[in-house]
Short mmCIF file of C-alpha atoms and ligand atoms in Angstrom, two decimals:
data_model
loop_
_atom_site.label_atom_id
_atom_site.label_comp_id
_atom_site.label_asym_id
_atom_site.label_seq_id
_atom_site.Cartn_x
_atom_site.Cartn_y
_atom_site.Cartn_z
CA MET A 1 25.01 2.83 12.36
CA ASN A 2 28.18 3.65 10.47
CA LYS A 3 29.45 7.01 11.70
CA ASN A 4 31.25 7.60 8.38
CA GLN A 5 27.90 7.93 6.73
CA PHE A 6 27.25 11.20 8.57
CA ILE A 7 27.71 14.50 6.82
CA SER A 8 26.97 17.61 8.79
CA ASP A 9 24.86 19.84 6.61
CA VAL A 10 24.43 22.53 9.23
CA SER A 11 26.08 25.12 6.96
CA LEU A 12 23.38 24.61 4.35
CA LEU A 13 20.70 25.66 6.76
CA THR A 14 19.80 29.09 7.99
CA THR A 15 18.58 28.34 11.49
CA SER A 16 18.99 31.18 13.98
CA SER A 17 21.55 30.90 16.76
CA ASN A 18 18.72 30.74 19.33
CA SER A 19 17.04 27.82 17.63
CA LEU A 20 16.60 24.50 19.35
CA VAL A 21 15.24 22.49 16.42
CA GLY A 22 17.91 22.11 13.77
CA LYS A 23 20.92 23.30 15.73
CA GLN A 24 22.36 19.90 14.95
CA VAL A 25 21.47 18.33 11.58
CA LEU A 26 22.82 15.00 10.44
CA ASN A 27 22.47 13.76 6.89
CA LEU A 28 22.65 10.05 6.26
CA SER A 29 22.77 8.76 2.70
CA LEU A 30 20.87 5.59 3.65
CA ALA A 31 18.88 4.52 6.70
CA GLU A 32 16.38 1.76 7.24
CA SER A 33 14.19 4.34 8.95
CA THR A 34 15.22 7.70 10.40
CA MET A 35 12.86 6.95 13.31
CA ASP A 36 15.06 4.12 14.55
CA GLU A 37 18.31 6.01 13.95
CA VAL A 38 17.11 8.93 16.07
CA LYS A 39 15.90 6.58 18.81
CA GLU A 40 19.38 5.06 18.93
CA LEU A 41 20.99 8.50 19.08
CA ALA A 42 18.55 9.55 21.84
CA LYS A 43 19.56 6.53 23.90
CA LEU A 44 23.20 7.60 23.43
CA GLY A 45 22.33 11.02 24.91
CA ALA A 46 21.61 13.14 21.81
CA ARG A 47 20.25 16.62 22.51
CA GLU A 48 16.70 17.79 21.99
CA GLY A 49 16.23 19.34 18.56
CA LEU A 50 18.56 16.94 16.72
CA VAL A 51 17.44 16.44 13.12
CA LEU A 52 18.36 13.45 11.01
CA ILE A 53 17.76 13.48 7.26
CA ALA A 54 18.17 10.37 5.14
CA ASP A 55 18.56 10.68 1.39
CA ASN A 56 17.12 7.18 1.13
CA GLN A 57 15.24 4.91 3.51
CA SER A 58 15.07 1.17 2.87
CA MET A 59 12.23 0.63 5.36
CA GLY A 60 10.58 4.04 5.73
CA ARG A 61 7.33 3.61 7.58
CA GLY A 62 4.14 5.60 7.86
CA ARG A 63 1.31 5.55 10.36
CA PHE A 64 -0.24 2.10 10.88
CA ASN A 65 3.04 0.60 9.66
CA ARG A 66 2.36 1.50 6.06
CA GLU A 67 5.26 1.83 3.66
CA TRP A 68 6.44 5.42 2.99
CA LEU A 69 7.48 5.93 -0.64
CA THR A 70 9.99 8.53 -1.85
CA THR A 71 12.18 9.25 -4.87
CA SER A 72 15.84 8.61 -4.21
CA GLY A 73 17.43 11.74 -2.71
CA GLN A 74 14.72 14.08 -3.97
CA ASP A 75 12.23 14.20 -1.10
CA LEU A 76 12.47 15.01 2.58
CA THR A 77 12.54 12.15 5.04
CA ILE A 78 13.52 13.44 8.45
CA SER A 79 13.14 12.64 12.13
CA ILE A 80 13.51 15.13 14.97
CA LEU A 81 14.24 14.41 18.62
CA PHE A 82 12.09 16.12 21.28
CA LYS A 83 12.12 15.85 25.05
CA PRO A 84 8.76 17.32 26.04
CA ALA A 85 7.02 17.21 29.40
CA LEU A 86 4.10 14.80 29.63
CA ASN A 87 1.53 17.61 29.24
CA GLN A 88 3.25 18.85 26.06
CA VAL A 89 3.41 15.56 24.17
CA HIS A 90 0.03 15.99 22.45
CA MET A 91 1.22 19.30 21.04
CA LEU A 92 4.02 17.74 18.97
CA ASN A 93 1.41 16.75 16.42
CA MET A 94 0.24 20.36 16.24
CA VAL A 95 3.80 21.74 16.09
CA ALA A 96 4.69 19.49 13.16
CA SER A 97 1.50 19.70 11.12
CA LEU A 98 1.14 23.49 11.56
CA ALA A 99 4.77 24.05 10.52
CA ILE A 100 4.41 21.77 7.48
CA GLN A 101 1.12 23.44 6.51
CA GLU A 102 2.75 26.89 6.69
CA THR A 103 5.88 25.79 4.82
CA ILE A 104 3.96 24.18 1.97
CA SER A 105 1.53 27.11 1.66
CA GLU A 106 4.41 29.57 1.51
CA ILE A 107 6.43 27.63 -1.05
CA THR A 108 3.58 26.62 -3.35
CA GLN A 109 1.42 29.74 -2.86
CA GLU A 110 -1.52 27.32 -2.48
CA GLU A 111 -3.46 27.06 0.79
CA ALA A 112 -2.48 23.72 2.31
CA GLU A 113 -4.88 22.02 4.77
CA ILE A 114 -4.44 19.55 7.62
CA LYS A 115 -6.41 16.32 7.40
CA TRP A 116 -6.86 15.15 10.98
CA PRO A 117 -4.64 14.33 12.71
CA ASN A 118 -1.57 15.37 10.73
CA ASP A 119 -1.63 14.75 6.98
CA VAL A 120 -0.99 17.90 4.98
CA LEU A 121 -2.91 18.14 1.71
CA VAL A 122 -3.09 20.52 -1.23
CA ASN A 123 -6.23 20.34 -3.35
CA GLY A 124 -7.23 17.15 -1.51
CA LYS A 125 -3.95 15.32 -2.21
CA LYS A 126 -1.33 14.40 0.37
CA VAL A 127 1.99 16.23 0.27
CA SER A 128 3.27 15.30 3.71
CA GLY A 129 2.67 12.93 6.61
CA VAL A 130 3.83 12.81 10.22
CA LEU A 131 4.67 9.83 12.41
CA ILE A 132 5.21 10.38 16.13
CA GLU A 133 6.73 7.72 18.38
CA THR A 134 7.07 8.36 22.10
CA VAL A 135 9.35 6.45 24.47
CA MET A 136 8.28 6.47 28.13
CA SER A 137 10.11 4.88 31.05
CA THR A 138 7.04 5.03 33.31
CA ALA A 139 3.40 5.93 32.72
CA THR A 140 4.18 9.54 33.64
CA HIS A 141 7.73 10.06 32.40
CA VAL A 142 8.47 10.82 28.77
CA ASP A 143 12.06 9.88 27.94
CA PHE A 144 11.79 11.35 24.46
CA ALA A 145 9.62 11.56 21.38
CA VAL A 146 10.64 11.24 17.75
CA VAL A 147 8.70 13.21 15.15
CA GLY A 148 9.14 11.77 11.67
CA ILE A 149 8.17 13.81 8.64
CA GLY A 150 7.90 12.66 5.06
CA LEU A 151 7.45 15.55 2.63
CA ASN A 152 7.10 15.02 -1.10
CA VAL A 153 9.36 17.62 -2.67
CA ASN A 154 10.16 16.32 -6.16
CA LEU A 155 8.24 13.05 -6.11
CA ASN A 156 6.22 12.21 -9.19
CA PRO A 157 3.34 10.18 -7.74
CA LEU A 158 1.81 9.82 -11.21
CA VAL A 159 4.29 7.02 -11.94
CA MET A 160 3.59 5.21 -8.65
CA ASP A 161 0.48 3.08 -8.83
CA ALA A 162 -0.05 2.88 -5.07
CA ILE A 163 -0.28 6.65 -4.58
CA LYS A 164 -0.99 8.14 -7.98
CA ASP A 165 -4.55 9.16 -7.07
CA SER A 166 -3.95 10.26 -3.50
CA ALA A 167 -0.58 12.04 -3.41
CA THR A 168 1.06 15.13 -4.81
CA SER A 169 4.36 16.95 -4.33
CA ILE A 170 5.73 20.48 -4.24
CA SER A 171 7.19 20.09 -7.73
CA LEU A 172 3.92 18.76 -9.13
CA ILE A 173 2.06 21.73 -7.64
CA THR A 174 4.52 24.42 -8.72
CA GLY A 175 5.70 22.83 -11.96
CA ALA A 176 9.36 23.27 -10.94
CA LEU A 177 12.00 21.10 -9.31
CA THR A 178 12.67 22.35 -5.79
CA ASP A 179 15.80 22.22 -3.64
CA LYS A 180 14.91 19.95 -0.71
CA TYR A 181 17.37 21.78 1.56
CA GLU A 182 15.53 25.06 0.98
CA VAL A 183 12.30 23.36 2.02
CA LEU A 184 14.08 21.82 5.02
CA SER A 185 15.49 25.14 6.16
CA LYS A 186 12.05 26.80 6.13
CA LEU A 187 10.41 23.80 7.73
CA LEU A 188 12.90 23.60 10.59
CA SER A 189 12.61 27.27 11.43
CA MET A 190 8.81 26.97 11.48
CA ILE A 191 8.94 23.86 13.67
CA ASP A 192 11.37 25.64 15.96
CA ARG A 193 9.05 28.67 16.21
CA GLN A 194 6.01 26.54 17.06
CA TYR A 195 7.92 24.43 19.59
CA GLN A 196 9.36 27.49 21.33
CA LEU A 197 5.76 28.69 21.78
CA VAL A 198 4.89 25.36 23.41
CA LEU A 199 7.90 25.69 25.74
CA GLN A 200 6.64 29.17 26.69
CA GLY A 201 3.32 27.60 27.73
CA ARG A 202 1.24 28.51 24.69
CA ASP A 203 -1.60 26.18 23.68
CA LEU A 204 -1.45 25.66 19.89
CA CYS A 205 -4.84 23.97 19.68
CA ILE A 206 -6.78 27.00 18.39
CA ASP A 207 -4.20 27.87 15.69
CA TRP A 208 -4.02 24.21 14.68
CA SER A 209 -7.80 23.67 14.60
CA THR A 210 -8.27 26.55 12.13
CA LYS A 211 -6.17 24.58 9.63
CA VAL A 212 -7.87 21.20 10.17
CA SER A 213 -10.22 20.82 7.21
CA THR A 214 -11.81 17.56 8.43
CA ILE A 215 -14.44 19.30 10.58
CA GLY A 216 -17.89 19.54 8.98
CA ASN A 217 -17.48 16.43 6.85
CA LYS A 218 -19.12 13.03 7.08
CA VAL A 219 -16.20 10.68 7.64
CA LYS A 220 -15.15 7.11 8.20
CA VAL A 221 -12.31 6.58 10.66
CA SER A 222 -10.45 3.27 10.58
CA ASN A 223 -8.13 2.08 13.28
CA GLY A 224 -6.96 -1.47 12.63
CA SER A 225 -10.10 -3.55 12.19
CA LYS A 226 -12.28 -0.92 13.94
CA ILE A 227 -14.25 1.40 11.69
CA ILE A 228 -16.47 4.21 12.91
CA SER A 229 -18.57 6.60 10.81
CA GLY A 230 -20.17 9.90 11.63
CA TYR A 231 -19.98 13.66 11.24
CA ALA A 232 -16.71 15.27 12.31
CA VAL A 233 -18.09 18.05 14.49
CA ASP A 234 -15.25 19.26 16.68
CA LEU A 235 -11.74 18.86 18.10
CA ASP A 236 -11.20 18.68 21.86
CA SER A 237 -8.58 20.56 23.87
CA VAL A 238 -5.87 17.97 23.21
CA GLY A 239 -6.64 17.56 19.51
CA ASN A 240 -8.89 14.47 19.57
CA LEU A 241 -11.60 14.29 16.91
CA ILE A 242 -15.23 14.45 18.04
CA LEU A 243 -17.63 12.49 15.87
CA GLU A 244 -21.42 12.71 15.99
CA THR A 245 -22.49 9.13 15.29
CA LYS A 246 -25.85 7.33 15.30
CA GLN A 247 -24.96 6.19 18.82
CA GLY A 248 -24.07 9.70 20.02
CA ARG A 249 -20.85 11.68 20.40
CA VAL A 250 -17.61 9.70 20.23
CA THR A 251 -14.07 10.94 20.93
CA VAL A 252 -11.55 9.50 18.48
CA THR A 253 -7.92 9.54 19.62
CA SER A 254 -6.29 8.04 16.52
CA GLY A 255 -7.17 6.63 13.14
CA ASP A 256 -7.19 7.12 9.43
CA VAL A 257 -9.91 9.46 8.15
CA THR A 258 -11.71 9.18 4.82
CA VAL A 259 -14.37 11.68 3.82
CA ILE A 260 -17.49 9.78 2.71
C1 BTN B 1 2.20 8.93 7.41
O1 BTN B 1 1.59 9.78 6.76
O2 BTN B 1 1.76 7.77 7.49
C2 BTN B 1 3.47 9.30 8.12
C3 BTN B 1 4.65 9.21 7.22
C4 BTN B 1 5.96 9.46 7.94
C5 BTN B 1 7.14 9.14 7.07
C6 BTN B 1 8.42 9.63 7.69
S1 BTN B 1 9.75 9.65 6.55
C7 BTN B 1 10.85 10.02 7.84
C8 BTN B 1 10.44 9.18 9.03
N1 BTN B 1 11.05 7.88 8.95
C9 BTN B 1 10.15 6.91 8.75
O3 BTN B 1 10.40 5.70 8.64
N2 BTN B 1 8.93 7.44 8.72
C10 BTN B 1 8.95 8.87 8.89
#
């Protein structure tokens, strides 16, 4: 990583002095993937709450190693460093998706929903996705976790064949170009608020489950070559999806959901 590429944009953000997430924000004009940059910084001793934004990613990745598409400089691609205890790791998904859901609802004035486990949709189309990568030195010790967020701010998915039917963006919803740093500032303070609750011992599962719109639908969940179908009937205490299938109840820990 070339240190000269860093610009500190802290002054552009209105995080409170007590905040943990966003106290340090680094803006890189180009990264392969912010996930790997933050992992490197974590190994060099970076503090919890560090945020790295890249204006452009050459190899941005989504869940299941899919490509993550953005418009140059116009969308949010960020990764945040967390150092949670083992029993808090599952809540990072809830922290991120709840904060994104709240941010998007507030900015667009449309009720955003969470598609299990962490896609955020408006009117059935994806505005944001979350990728979480955890580094553990032993089976019980979490060194750190990196939460990556891609949020379509000014993207025009209508000109992108791969996502034109499935994605939307804040600007497409509101009809106006939006300053990505304003979105970032709101998002970081909401992530900080949710994470502080976790650190105080609060379980976010109930708040999170009220925003998960997947429950009640007949769905297909794919995970690699494995596909399982059934009714999404519940979420368990750590956020796994409970499916009622022909073979009985199944707990799904990860996968890509399609409503059928
Ligand atoms: C998904 O919906 O599949 C998750 C998308 C996550 C994309 C973000 S963009 C910032 C960070 N860096 C990456 O390479 N990926 C995540």
